[in-house]
Amino acid sequence: GAGVSQSPRYKVAKRGQDVALRCDPISGHVSLFWYQQALGQGPEFLTYFQNEAQLDKSGLPSDRFFAERPEGSVSTLKIQRTQQEDSAVYLCASSPPGAGVRNEQFFGPGTRLTVL
Amino acid sequence: GENVEQHPSTLSVQEGDSAVIKCTYSDSASNYFPWYKQELGKGPQLIIDIRSNVGEKKDQRIAVTLNKTAKHFSLHITETQPEDSAVYFCAASNGLTGGGNKLTFGTGTQLKVEL
């Protein structure tokens, strides 16, 4: 079956612009995660959804970052007034249902954001 | 919060040799430890994982060991092949009831398998 898909794959924004990054999780996966991966580093947690509920947003670096998943499927990560330090790969992952038993997270290819 | 350290940062081996990557974690409540392989321009791919109720798991040429007392876990790749060349990440999480098991990643190991 299809894996996690993300769009766009590449995004170039001028400093101060707003951007929206989309994630389509694996069908049936109720859990969805966003991570930020700086060049040469491991992914860092941003936020987590269970269905449409955003249960953890402790990793969002500032109030310029906003995520939503209104129907419990597709998710959008929005960054307002982008800054150069926002340049990174943004990864989305989804996880199958199964409370505390099946923890596997499956990642999409990521969106590479470059802020000029 | 959880902190995961990973070493080495780079590893070069000859084809057919074994490769070992080691990680340590800080949170004794962590109970799930996956390993991911990331190729250039792609997202991380889950290759093997282990839960805290076992000490070792093997899948063909790949094995993972876990020492809960020492809070460290390792990835072992035997009979390495050129296609094993990639960046490998370890991670840890505390699998909560209902999900929400955010992963804390190590800093990655660039593995190069030379012919």
PDB file of N, CA and C in Angstrom, chain A residues 2-68:
ATOM      1  N   ALA A   2       0.225   2.396  -0.148  1.00  0.00           N
ATOM      2  CA  ALA A   2       0.940   3.654  -0.201  1.00  0.00           C
ATOM      3  C   ALA A   2       1.475   3.996   1.177  1.00  0.00           C
ATOM      4  N   GLY A   3       2.635   4.625   1.159  1.00  0.00           N
ATOM      5  CA  GLY A   3       3.230   5.080   2.399  1.00  0.00           C
ATOM      6  C   GLY A   3       2.793   6.489   2.720  1.00  0.00           C
ATOM      7  N   VAL A   4       3.504   7.120   3.637  1.00  0.00           N
ATOM      8  CA  VAL A   4       3.240   8.511   3.994  1.00  0.00           C
ATOM      9  C   VAL A   4       3.728   9.401   2.847  1.00  0.00           C
ATOM     10  N   SER A   5       2.898  10.316   2.429  1.00  0.00           N
ATOM     11  CA  SER A   5       3.323  11.240   1.379  1.00  0.00           C
ATOM     12  C   SER A   5       3.317  12.664   1.907  1.00  0.00           C
ATOM     13  N   GLN A   6       4.221  13.477   1.383  1.00  0.00           N
ATOM     14  CA  GLN A   6       4.336  14.870   1.802  1.00  0.00           C
ATOM     15  C   GLN A   6       4.477  15.759   0.570  1.00  0.00           C
ATOM     16  N   SER A   7       3.920  16.941   0.677  1.00  0.00           N
ATOM     17  CA  SER A   7       4.052  17.897  -0.423  1.00  0.00           C
ATOM     18  C   SER A   7       4.090  19.317   0.113  1.00  0.00           C
ATOM     19  N   PRO A   8       4.809  20.223  -0.557  1.00  0.00           N
ATOM     20  CA  PRO A   8       5.710  19.911  -1.655  1.00  0.00           C
ATOM     21  C   PRO A   8       6.967  19.205  -1.148  1.00  0.00           C
ATOM     22  N   ARG A   9       7.737  18.647  -2.038  1.00  0.00           N
ATOM     23  CA  ARG A   9       8.994  18.035  -1.616  1.00  0.00           C
ATOM     24  C   ARG A   9      10.054  19.086  -1.316  1.00  0.00           C
ATOM     25  N   TYR A  10       9.989  20.191  -2.047  1.00  0.00           N
ATOM     26  CA  TYR A  10      10.932  21.289  -1.855  1.00  0.00           C
ATOM     27  C   TYR A  10      10.147  22.605  -1.842  1.00  0.00           C
ATOM     28  N   LYS A  11      10.572  23.494  -0.943  1.00  0.00           N
ATOM     29  CA  LYS A  11       9.927  24.789  -0.857  1.00  0.00           C
ATOM     30  C   LYS A  11      10.985  25.848  -0.575  1.00  0.00           C
ATOM     31  N   VAL A  12      11.018  26.881  -1.403  1.00  0.00           N
ATOM     32  CA  VAL A  12      11.892  28.005  -1.168  1.00  0.00           C
ATOM     33  C   VAL A  12      11.018  29.205  -0.835  1.00  0.00           C
ATOM     34  N   ALA A  13      11.308  29.835   0.281  1.00  0.00           N
ATOM     35  CA  ALA A  13      10.516  30.986   0.706  1.00  0.00           C
ATOM     36  C   ALA A  13      11.431  32.153   1.023  1.00  0.00           C
ATOM     37  N   LYS A  14      10.939  33.330   0.779  1.00  0.00           N
ATOM     38  CA  LYS A  14      11.663  34.520   1.190  1.00  0.00           C
ATOM     39  C   LYS A  14      11.358  34.777   2.665  1.00  0.00           C
ATOM     40  N   ARG A  15      12.332  35.287   3.366  1.00  0.00           N
ATOM     41  CA  ARG A  15      12.131  35.574   4.786  1.00  0.00           C
ATOM     42  C   ARG A  15      10.902  36.453   4.973  1.00  0.00           C
ATOM     43  N   GLY A  16      10.051  36.021   5.889  1.00  0.00           N
ATOM     44  CA  GLY A  16       8.831  36.765   6.158  1.00  0.00           C
ATOM     45  C   GLY A  16       7.587  36.179   5.510  1.00  0.00           C
ATOM     46  N   GLN A  17       7.783  35.278   4.557  1.00  0.00           N
ATOM     47  CA  GLN A  17       6.645  34.645   3.912  1.00  0.00           C
ATOM     48  C   GLN A  17       6.050  33.564   4.806  1.00  0.00           C
ATOM     49  N   ASP A  18       4.785  33.248   4.562  1.00  0.00           N
ATOM     50  CA  ASP A  18       4.129  32.128   5.227  1.00  0.00           C
ATOM     51  C   ASP A  18       4.214  30.896   4.328  1.00  0.00           C
ATOM     52  N   VAL A  19       4.356  29.719   4.918  1.00  0.00           N
ATOM     53  CA  VAL A  19       4.387  28.480   4.146  1.00  0.00           C
ATOM     54  C   VAL A  19       3.445  27.458   4.780  1.00  0.00           C
ATOM     55  N   ALA A  20       2.978  26.529   3.951  1.00  0.00           N
ATOM     56  CA  ALA A  20       2.108  25.446   4.429  1.00  0.00           C
ATOM     57  C   ALA A  20       2.629  24.139   3.862  1.00  0.00           C
ATOM     58  N   LEU A  21       2.866  23.189   4.728  1.00  0.00           N
ATOM     59  CA  LEU A  21       3.406  21.891   4.347  1.00  0.00           C
ATOM     60  C   LEU A  21       2.353  20.822   4.639  1.00  0.00           C
ATOM     61  N   ARG A  22       2.180  19.917   3.668  1.00  0.00           N
ATOM     62  CA  ARG A  22       1.081  18.947   3.771  1.00  0.00           C
ATOM     63  C   ARG A  22       1.615  17.538   4.019  1.00  0.00           C
ATOM     64  N   CYS A  23       0.849  16.785   4.804  1.00  0.00           N
ATOM     65  CA  CYS A  23       1.188  15.385   5.073  1.00  0.00           C
ATOM     66  C   CYS A  23      -0.055  14.517   4.893  1.00  0.00           C
ATOM     67  N   ASP A  24       0.093  13.454   4.092  1.00  0.00           N
ATOM     68  CA  ASP A  24      -0.954  12.443   3.949  1.00  0.00           C
ATOM     69  C   ASP A  24      -0.470  11.163   4.626  1.00  0.00           C
ATOM     70  N   PRO A  25      -1.023  10.800   5.762  1.00  0.00           N
ATOM     71  CA  PRO A  25      -0.533   9.617   6.471  1.00  0.00           C
ATOM     72  C   PRO A  25      -1.013   8.331   5.810  1.00  0.00           C
ATOM     73  N   ILE A  26      -0.496   7.223   6.289  1.00  0.00           N
ATOM     74  CA  ILE A  26      -0.955   5.918   5.827  1.00  0.00           C
ATOM     75  C   ILE A  26      -2.409   5.737   6.260  1.00  0.00           C
ATOM     76  N   SER A  27      -3.212   5.223   5.349  1.00  0.00           N
ATOM     77  CA  SER A  27      -4.639   5.061   5.629  1.00  0.00           C
ATOM     78  C   SER A  27      -4.860   4.203   6.885  1.00  0.00           C
ATOM     79  N   GLY A  28      -5.685   4.704   7.764  1.00  0.00           N
ATOM     80  CA  GLY A  28      -5.991   3.958   8.985  1.00  0.00           C
ATOM     81  C   GLY A  28      -5.102   4.280  10.164  1.00  0.00           C
ATOM     82  N   HIS A  29      -4.043   5.047   9.926  1.00  0.00           N
ATOM     83  CA  HIS A  29      -3.159   5.413  11.039  1.00  0.00           C
ATOM     84  C   HIS A  29      -3.755   6.601  11.788  1.00  0.00           C
ATOM     85  N   VAL A  30      -3.990   6.413  13.068  1.00  0.00           N
ATOM     86  CA  VAL A  30      -4.638   7.468  13.840  1.00  0.00           C
ATOM     87  C   VAL A  30      -3.633   8.460  14.411  1.00  0.00           C
ATOM     88  N   SER A  31      -2.396   8.007  14.593  1.00  0.00           N
ATOM     89  CA  SER A  31      -1.381   8.881  15.175  1.00  0.00           C
ATOM     90  C   SER A  31      -0.546   9.513  14.080  1.00  0.00           C
ATOM     91  N   LEU A  32      -0.261  10.806  14.239  1.00  0.00           N
ATOM     92  CA  LEU A  32       0.529  11.533  13.251  1.00  0.00           C
ATOM     93  C   LEU A  32       1.485  12.456  13.979  1.00  0.00           C
ATOM     94  N   PHE A  33       2.717  12.457  13.516  1.00  0.00           N
ATOM     95  CA  PHE A  33       3.778  13.235  14.144  1.00  0.00           C
ATOM     96  C   PHE A  33       4.439  14.139  13.108  1.00  0.00           C
ATOM     97  N   TRP A  34       4.898  15.290  13.565  1.00  0.00           N
ATOM     98  CA  TRP A  34       5.761  16.160  12.769  1.00  0.00           C
ATOM     99  C   TRP A  34       7.109  16.280  13.472  1.00  0.00           C
ATOM    100  N   TYR A  35       8.170  16.201  12.672  1.00  0.00           N
ATOM    101  CA  TYR A  35       9.533  16.365  13.156  1.00  0.00           C
ATOM    102  C   TYR A  35      10.249  17.383  12.273  1.00  0.00           C
ATOM    103  N   GLN A  36      11.252  18.016  12.846  1.00  0.00           N
ATOM    104  CA  GLN A  36      12.112  18.946  12.117  1.00  0.00           C
ATOM    105  C   GLN A  36      13.521  18.371  12.117  1.00  0.00           C
ATOM    106  N   GLN A  37      14.136  18.305  10.942  1.00  0.00           N
ATOM    107  CA  GLN A  37      15.488  17.760  10.841  1.00  0.00           C
ATOM    108  C   GLN A  37      16.416  18.798  10.232  1.00  0.00           C
ATOM    109  N   ALA A  38      17.278  19.356  11.053  1.00  0.00           N
ATOM    110  CA  ALA A  38      18.291  20.283  10.572  1.00  0.00           C
ATOM    111  C   ALA A  38      19.396  19.494   9.873  1.00  0.00           C
ATOM    112  N   LEU A  39      20.136  20.162   9.044  1.00  0.00           N
ATOM    113  CA  LEU A  39      21.183  19.516   8.255  1.00  0.00           C
ATOM    114  C   LEU A  39      22.202  18.818   9.162  1.00  0.00           C
ATOM    115  N   GLY A  40      22.416  17.534   8.915  1.00  0.00           N
ATOM    116  CA  GLY A  40      23.406  16.793   9.677  1.00  0.00           C
ATOM    117  C   GLY A  40      22.972  16.384  11.073  1.00  0.00           C
ATOM    118  N   GLN A  41      21.692  16.544  11.376  1.00  0.00           N
ATOM    119  CA  GLN A  41      21.184  16.224  12.712  1.00  0.00           C
ATOM    120  C   GLN A  41      20.082  15.172  12.635  1.00  0.00           C
ATOM    121  N   GLY A  42      19.729  14.637  13.780  1.00  0.00           N
ATOM    122  CA  GLY A  42      18.591  13.739  13.845  1.00  0.00           C
ATOM    123  C   GLY A  42      17.287  14.532  13.887  1.00  0.00           C
ATOM    124  N   PRO A  43      16.190  13.883  13.517  1.00  0.00           N
ATOM    125  CA  PRO A  43      14.896  14.567  13.598  1.00  0.00           C
ATOM    126  C   PRO A  43      14.568  14.967  15.030  1.00  0.00           C
ATOM    127  N   GLU A  44      13.891  16.106  15.169  1.00  0.00           N
ATOM    128  CA  GLU A  44      13.437  16.566  16.478  1.00  0.00           C
ATOM    129  C   GLU A  44      11.932  16.737  16.458  1.00  0.00           C
ATOM    130  N   PHE A  45      11.292  16.243  17.508  1.00  0.00           N
ATOM    131  CA  PHE A  45       9.840  16.236  17.625  1.00  0.00           C
ATOM    132  C   PHE A  45       9.276  17.651  17.638  1.00  0.00           C
ATOM    133  N   LEU A  46       8.202  17.841  16.884  1.00  0.00           N
ATOM    134  CA  LEU A  46       7.481  19.111  16.903  1.00  0.00           C
ATOM    135  C   LEU A  46       6.114  18.977  17.573  1.00  0.00           C
ATOM    136  N   THR A  47       5.279  18.052  17.028  1.00  0.00           N
ATOM    137  CA  THR A  47       3.928  17.969  17.520  1.00  0.00           C
ATOM    138  C   THR A  47       3.318  16.611  17.177  1.00  0.00           C
ATOM    139  N   TYR A  48       2.242  16.259  17.895  1.00  0.00           N
ATOM    140  CA  TYR A  48       1.622  14.950  17.750  1.00  0.00           C
ATOM    141  C   TYR A  48       0.101  15.072  17.746  1.00  0.00           C
ATOM    142  N   PHE A  49      -0.532  14.332  16.852  1.00  0.00           N
ATOM    143  CA  PHE A  49      -1.992  14.259  16.775  1.00  0.00           C
ATOM    144  C   PHE A  49      -2.454  12.824  16.982  1.00  0.00           C
ATOM    145  N   GLN A  50      -3.551  12.697  17.683  1.00  0.00           N
ATOM    146  CA  GLN A  50      -4.278  11.434  17.685  1.00  0.00           C
ATOM    147  C   GLN A  50      -5.643  11.744  17.081  1.00  0.00           C
ATOM    148  N   ASN A  51      -5.888  11.189  15.913  1.00  0.00           N
ATOM    149  CA  ASN A  51      -7.044  11.595  15.097  1.00  0.00           C
ATOM    150  C   ASN A  51      -6.963  13.105  14.880  1.00  0.00           C
ATOM    151  N   GLU A  52      -8.005  13.838  15.195  1.00  0.00           N
ATOM    152  CA  GLU A  52      -7.969  15.282  14.938  1.00  0.00           C
ATOM    153  C   GLU A  52      -7.449  16.078  16.131  1.00  0.00           C
ATOM    154  N   ALA A  53      -7.236  15.411  17.238  1.00  0.00           N
ATOM    155  CA  ALA A  53      -6.817  16.106  18.459  1.00  0.00           C
ATOM    156  C   ALA A  53      -5.298  16.260  18.523  1.00  0.00           C
ATOM    157  N   GLN A  54      -4.868  17.497  18.721  1.00  0.00           N
ATOM    158  CA  GLN A  54      -3.444  17.770  18.898  1.00  0.00           C
ATOM    159  C   GLN A  54      -3.114  17.594  20.372  1.00  0.00           C
ATOM    160  N   LEU A  55      -2.484  16.478  20.706  1.00  0.00           N
ATOM    161  CA  LEU A  55      -2.271  16.123  22.102  1.00  0.00           C
ATOM    162  C   LEU A  55      -0.942  16.599  22.670  1.00  0.00           C
ATOM    163  N   ASP A  56      -0.013  16.935  21.805  1.00  0.00           N
ATOM    164  CA  ASP A  56       1.296  17.368  22.281  1.00  0.00           C
ATOM    165  C   ASP A  56       1.873  18.325  21.250  1.00  0.00           C
ATOM    166  N   LYS A  57       2.111  19.541  21.653  1.00  0.00           N
ATOM    167  CA  LYS A  57       2.765  20.501  20.752  1.00  0.00           C
ATOM    168  C   LYS A  57       3.969  21.120  21.431  1.00  0.00           C
ATOM    169  N   SER A  58       4.543  20.358  22.349  1.00  0.00           N
ATOM    170  CA  SER A  58       5.642  20.882  23.147  1.00  0.00           C
ATOM    171  C   SER A  58       6.899  21.155  22.352  1.00  0.00           C
ATOM    172  N   GLY A  59       7.039  20.562  21.163  1.00  0.00           N
ATOM    173  CA  GLY A  59       8.243  20.759  20.376  1.00  0.00           C
ATOM    174  C   GLY A  59       8.187  21.915  19.397  1.00  0.00           C
ATOM    175  N   LEU A  60       7.055  22.541  19.244  1.00  0.00           N
ATOM    176  CA  LEU A  60       6.960  23.676  18.316  1.00  0.00           C
ATOM    177  C   LEU A  60       7.852  24.800  18.825  1.00  0.00           C
ATOM    178  N   PRO A  61       8.774  25.285  17.989  1.00  0.00           N
ATOM    179  CA  PRO A  61       9.792  26.228  18.477  1.00  0.00           C
ATOM    180  C   PRO A  61       9.280  27.623  18.779  1.00  0.00           C
ATOM    181  N   SER A  62       8.194  28.019  18.180  1.00  0.00           N
ATOM    182  CA  SER A  62       7.659  29.353  18.460  1.00  0.00           C
ATOM    183  C   SER A  62       6.190  29.404  18.062  1.00  0.00           C
ATOM    184  N   ASP A  63       5.547  30.498  18.398  1.00  0.00           N
ATOM    185  CA  ASP A  63       4.133  30.627  18.041  1.00  0.00           C
ATOM    186  C   ASP A  63       3.943  30.913  16.559  1.00  0.00           C
ATOM    187  N   ARG A  64       5.045  30.959  15.803  1.00  0.00           N
ATOM    188  CA  ARG A  64       4.898  31.088  14.347  1.00  0.00           C
ATOM    189  C   ARG A  64       4.555  29.749  13.708  1.00  0.00           C
ATOM    190  N   PHE A  65       4.726  28.687  14.473  1.00  0.00           N
ATOM    191  CA  PHE A  65       4.470  27.334  13.970  1.00  0.00           C
ATOM    192  C   PHE A  65       3.090  26.887  14.436  1.00  0.00           C
ATOM    193  N   PHE A  66       2.326  26.365  13.481  1.00  0.00           N
ATOM    194  CA  PHE A  66       0.967  25.933  13.780  1.00  0.00           C
ATOM    195  C   PHE A  66       0.664  24.682  12.971  1.00  0.00           C
ATOM    196  N   ALA A  67       0.053  23.698  13.596  1.00  0.00           N
ATOM    197  CA  ALA A  67      -0.292  22.470  12.888  1.00  0.00           C
ATOM    198  C   ALA A  67      -1.750  22.140  13.109  1.00  0.00           C
ATOM    199  N   GLU A  68      -2.346  21.503  12.112  1.00  0.00           N
ATOM    200  CA  GLU A  68      -3.746  21.110  12.230  1.00  0.00           C
ATOM    201  C   GLU A  68      -3.984  19.813  11.492  1.00  0.00           C
TER     202      GLU A  68
END
